[in-house]
Amino acid sequence: MSASTLTVTDNRTGSTYEMPIEDGTVRAMDFRKIKTGADDFGLMLYDPAFMNTASCRSSITYIDGDRGILEYRGYPIEQLAESCSFLEVAYLILFGELPTADQLDRWVYEITHHTMLHETTKKFMEGFRHDAHPMTMLISSVTALSTVYPEATEVHDPTSRFLQIKRLIAKMPSIAAMSYRHSLGFPYVYPDNDLSYTENFMNMLWKMVEPKYAANPVLARALEVLFILHADHEQNCSTSTMRAVGSALANPYLCISSAASALSGPLHGGANEEVIKMLDEIDTAANIPAYIASVKGGKRKLMGFGHRVYKNFDPRATLIKKIAEQVFEVTGRNPKLDIALELERIALQDEYFISRKLYPNVDFYSGLIYQAIGFKPEMFTVLFAIPRTVGWLSQWQEMIVDPAQKIARPRQVYTGARNRRFIPMAERKPVEVKA
Ligand code: CMC
């Protein structure tokens, strides 16, 4: 018997099965052969929320949740945040290697020359109410963009895929800025090819009547680093959505809008907006103990705390705290920072949070920085979606070319009724039903 195997005995039948262990995993399909008889479907694995299921092999992002390690293509996030531009990291994530100077120039040129939006996008945008949420406008507009590029359905054509990848990375900031200007009733600003990815985004957000927009370099760099920290995070809810929708061979614009929809939820990328609402609600440090008590009483969650994978610290949160100091030197201190720091201090001493290994995650401090830079809270999740587009597209590309992948299709354990006799309308009795 090989050492790298798992032996399972089915006590219902006394049969023993041997299964290979590869990379710390056993294949779920190997359990299907465990049957009580010829009519038995075979054993399935029950794993709601995919707590312990690897859905793919991936060489993009490595996370060690216990040690607080995050690497893109093997490079620690701290080094990339220190030394790289966002588009340099995007290149690394997509292609697996850091670009040379020439490769980076070419890549930056290509992304920069795809930032313009088709003029119909303005018309989609104008259809939204003035108070529409920017994240919802972003999601809807990316969906609408699929009508502009019908050839994007050619997902098995590498040339078409690469073109859509460049377009999506380039156009997400343009759509995001448009949604922001729409909500303020300001005219849309066209991209400026002289500027870097983040400076151009700031230009499209905030340029008014000045002939050329000049971004504050400290704030532009802070945004760049925040983008780097958000670029990928392996198989989270939105990335799994991207892969699942992509596995049906849907076009990548629709995959991105599906992934962004998942991101918008308050338990995922929407948490950064919720953190600011929470800090507003707490208002003063004196209210923190009562707030913590209500969290411990199960009435609410402490937003920006906890993570499915990180159980010691979120390395992104550590880096974000440092960026906050640099930003606040330019913008002045966000008054909510003191409440956030005190909340963190109290929570980290509390048995409830210690025993559940709940620590600040990436969303706890990012909103404070975004707000200091000048973003409204409704824009925070949009700021997450822009860089995460790189990760979503890399994961989609990896999935499409992986011969082991097929259309995503989980199984279920059916718990409902069977073989009921149809009841004609006249014979039906009212039954109380719950939504
Ligand atoms: N506040 C209070 N209690 C919490 C929190 C929290 N933020 N997070 C988890 N818990 C409790 C949870 O109630 C459970 O307690 P018990 O064992 O008594 O039932 C225990 O901790 C384990 O939590 P879980 O719900 O099983 O953990 P999960 O891995 O399913 O959820 C999470 C991870 C991020 C959804 C969750 O921690 C959470 O809802 N956090 C707040 C929202 C948030 O900040 N989300 C951003 C995540 S990071 C950015 C991203 O990747 O999107």
Short mmCIF file of N, CA and C in Angstrom, two decimals, residues 102 115 127 153 160 165 211 241 272 310 321 327 333 363-364 392 417 419:
data_model
loop_
_atom_site.label_atom_id
_atom_site.label_comp_id
_atom_site.label_asym_id
_atom_site.label_seq_id
_atom_site.Cartn_x
_atom_site.Cartn_y
_atom_site.Cartn_z
N ASP A 102 11.02 47.11 -20.99
CA ASP A 102 10.36 47.18 -22.31
C ASP A 102 8.96 46.57 -22.28
N THR A 115 -8.44 52.88 -22.59
CA THR A 115 -9.22 53.46 -21.49
C THR A 115 -10.49 54.17 -21.95
N GLY A 127 -29.04 56.79 -18.15
CA GLY A 127 -30.33 56.17 -17.81
C GLY A 127 -30.49 55.92 -16.31
N THR A 153 -17.44 36.76 -27.02
CA THR A 153 -17.95 35.40 -26.78
C THR A 153 -16.95 34.33 -27.22
N SER A 160 -8.60 36.95 -28.81
CA SER A 160 -9.80 37.66 -28.36
C SER A 160 -9.78 37.80 -26.83
N ILE A 165 -9.27 41.16 -21.98
CA ILE A 165 -8.58 41.37 -20.70
C ILE A 165 -8.04 42.80 -20.64
N PRO A 211 -6.98 73.06 -17.06
CA PRO A 211 -6.65 72.44 -18.35
C PRO A 211 -6.02 71.06 -18.20
N THR A 241 -17.19 33.03 -8.18
CA THR A 241 -18.30 33.40 -9.08
C THR A 241 -17.77 33.59 -10.50
N ASN A 272 -16.20 47.42 3.30
CA ASN A 272 -15.48 48.68 3.54
C ASN A 272 -16.46 49.85 3.73
N TYR A 310 -7.64 34.13 6.82
CA TYR A 310 -6.66 34.68 7.78
C TYR A 310 -7.16 34.47 9.20
N LYS A 321 -2.54 50.11 7.27
CA LYS A 321 -2.36 51.00 8.43
C LYS A 321 -1.19 51.96 8.18
N VAL A 327 -1.10 59.06 4.11
CA VAL A 327 -2.23 59.83 3.55
C VAL A 327 -2.66 60.94 4.51
N ARG A 333 -5.81 64.16 9.61
CA ARG A 333 -6.25 62.87 10.18
C ARG A 333 -7.76 62.70 10.02
N ASP A 363 -10.64 45.51 4.91
CA ASP A 363 -11.67 46.55 4.80
C ASP A 363 -11.74 47.45 6.02
N PHE A 364 -11.07 47.07 7.11
CA PHE A 364 -11.26 47.84 8.35
C PHE A 364 -10.69 49.26 8.24
N TRP A 392 -9.62 38.63 -11.14
CA TRP A 392 -10.74 37.87 -11.73
C TRP A 392 -10.36 37.39 -13.13
N ALA A 417 -39.91 16.89 -0.49
CA ALA A 417 -40.88 15.79 -0.65
C ALA A 417 -40.65 15.08 -1.99
N ASN A 419 -42.66 12.41 -5.04
CA ASN A 419 -43.82 11.67 -5.57
C ASN A 419 -45.16 12.09 -4.97
#
